[in-house]
Short mmCIF file of C-alpha atoms in Angstrom, two decimals:
data_model
loop_
_atom_site.label_atom_id
_atom_site.label_comp_id
_atom_site.label_asym_id
_atom_site.label_seq_id
_atom_site.Cartn_x
_atom_site.Cartn_y
_atom_site.Cartn_z
CA UNK A 1 -7.10 5.20 -6.09
CA UNK A 2 -6.77 1.72 -4.82
CA UNK A 3 -3.81 0.42 -2.79
CA UNK A 4 -3.07 -2.02 -5.45
CA UNK A 5 -3.12 0.79 -8.12
CA UNK A 6 -0.60 2.85 -5.89
CA UNK A 7 1.60 -0.33 -5.95
CA UNK A 8 1.49 -0.85 -9.46
CA UNK A 9 2.38 2.71 -10.14
CA UNK A 10 5.25 2.70 -7.81
CA UNK A 11 6.50 -0.46 -9.10
CA UNK A 12 6.50 1.31 -12.57
CA UNK A 13 8.28 3.93 -11.21
CA UNK A 14 10.90 1.79 -9.60
CA UNK A 15 11.34 -0.12 -12.90
CA UNK A 16 11.76 3.10 -14.81
CA UNK A 17 14.40 4.14 -12.21
CA UNK A 18 16.48 0.82 -12.61
CA UNK A 19 16.18 0.99 -16.50
CA UNK A 20 17.60 4.58 -16.21
CA UNK A 21 20.28 3.80 -13.77
CA UNK A 22 21.41 0.44 -15.29
CA UNK A 23 21.32 2.22 -18.83
CA UNK A 24 18.88 -0.82 -19.75
CA UNK A 25 21.79 -3.61 -19.06
CA UNK A 26 19.89 -6.68 -17.43
CA UNK A 27 22.91 -7.55 -15.27
CA UNK A 28 23.40 -4.25 -13.52
CA UNK A 29 22.44 -4.80 -9.83
CA UNK A 30 20.85 -1.57 -8.06
CA UNK A 31 20.15 -1.42 -4.36
CA UNK A 32 16.62 -1.26 -3.35
CA UNK A 33 17.49 1.50 -0.90
CA UNK A 34 18.91 3.63 -3.48
CA UNK A 35 15.98 3.32 -5.63
CA UNK A 36 13.58 4.08 -2.70
CA UNK A 37 15.73 7.07 -1.69
CA UNK A 38 15.70 8.69 -5.19
CA UNK A 39 11.86 8.01 -5.30
CA UNK A 40 11.23 9.37 -1.94
CA UNK A 41 9.64 6.16 -0.67
CA UNK A 42 9.44 4.58 2.79
CA UNK A 43 10.35 0.94 3.45
CA UNK A 44 6.94 -0.35 3.51
CA UNK A 45 6.04 1.07 0.07
CA UNK A 46 9.25 0.32 -1.61
CA UNK A 47 9.14 -3.48 -0.20
CA UNK A 48 5.62 -3.70 -1.66
CA UNK A 49 6.52 -2.37 -5.12
CA UNK A 50 9.55 -4.39 -5.52
CA UNK A 51 7.61 -7.46 -4.81
CA UNK A 52 4.85 -6.50 -7.31
CA UNK A 53 7.81 -5.84 -10.01
CA UNK A 54 9.13 -9.32 -9.28
CA UNK A 55 5.73 -10.80 -9.65
CA UNK A 56 5.25 -8.91 -12.97
CA UNK A 57 8.71 -10.39 -14.13
CA UNK A 58 10.25 -6.88 -14.29
CA UNK A 59 12.72 -7.70 -11.97
CA UNK A 60 15.24 -10.27 -10.53
CA UNK A 61 15.94 -9.85 -6.86
CA UNK A 62 18.67 -10.74 -4.49
CA UNK A 63 18.29 -11.43 -0.85
CA UNK A 64 15.10 -11.82 1.41
CA UNK A 65 13.65 -9.11 1.81
CA UNK A 66 15.22 -8.22 -1.62
CA UNK A 67 18.13 -5.80 -1.09
CA UNK A 68 19.29 -5.35 -4.63
CA UNK A 69 17.45 -5.85 -8.02
CA UNK A 70 18.15 -6.07 -11.67
CA UNK A 71 16.23 -6.14 -14.78
CA UNK A 72 14.68 -9.32 -16.07
CA UNK A 73 16.47 -10.67 -19.10
CA UNK A 74 13.02 -11.69 -20.49
CA UNK A 75 11.22 -8.98 -21.79
CA UNK A 76 7.83 -8.53 -20.51
CA UNK A 77 4.87 -6.41 -21.68
CA UNK A 78 3.90 -3.57 -19.47
#
């Protein structure tokens, strides 16, 4: 499996976690550290996956590097 495919899969898992935690509410901010902790991810893996989710339009981020994310208001096909 390629590194890109792993990042995509991790980004999807992070998105699913945010959907669950936020109850689908797009304005609910979730700490990246908390997501990574729940999913057992290291900092490098979670950073790459968050950036991928942002690029896909799934997340809106706060901070650089992103420390919190929320679901995008615009529905994006997966």
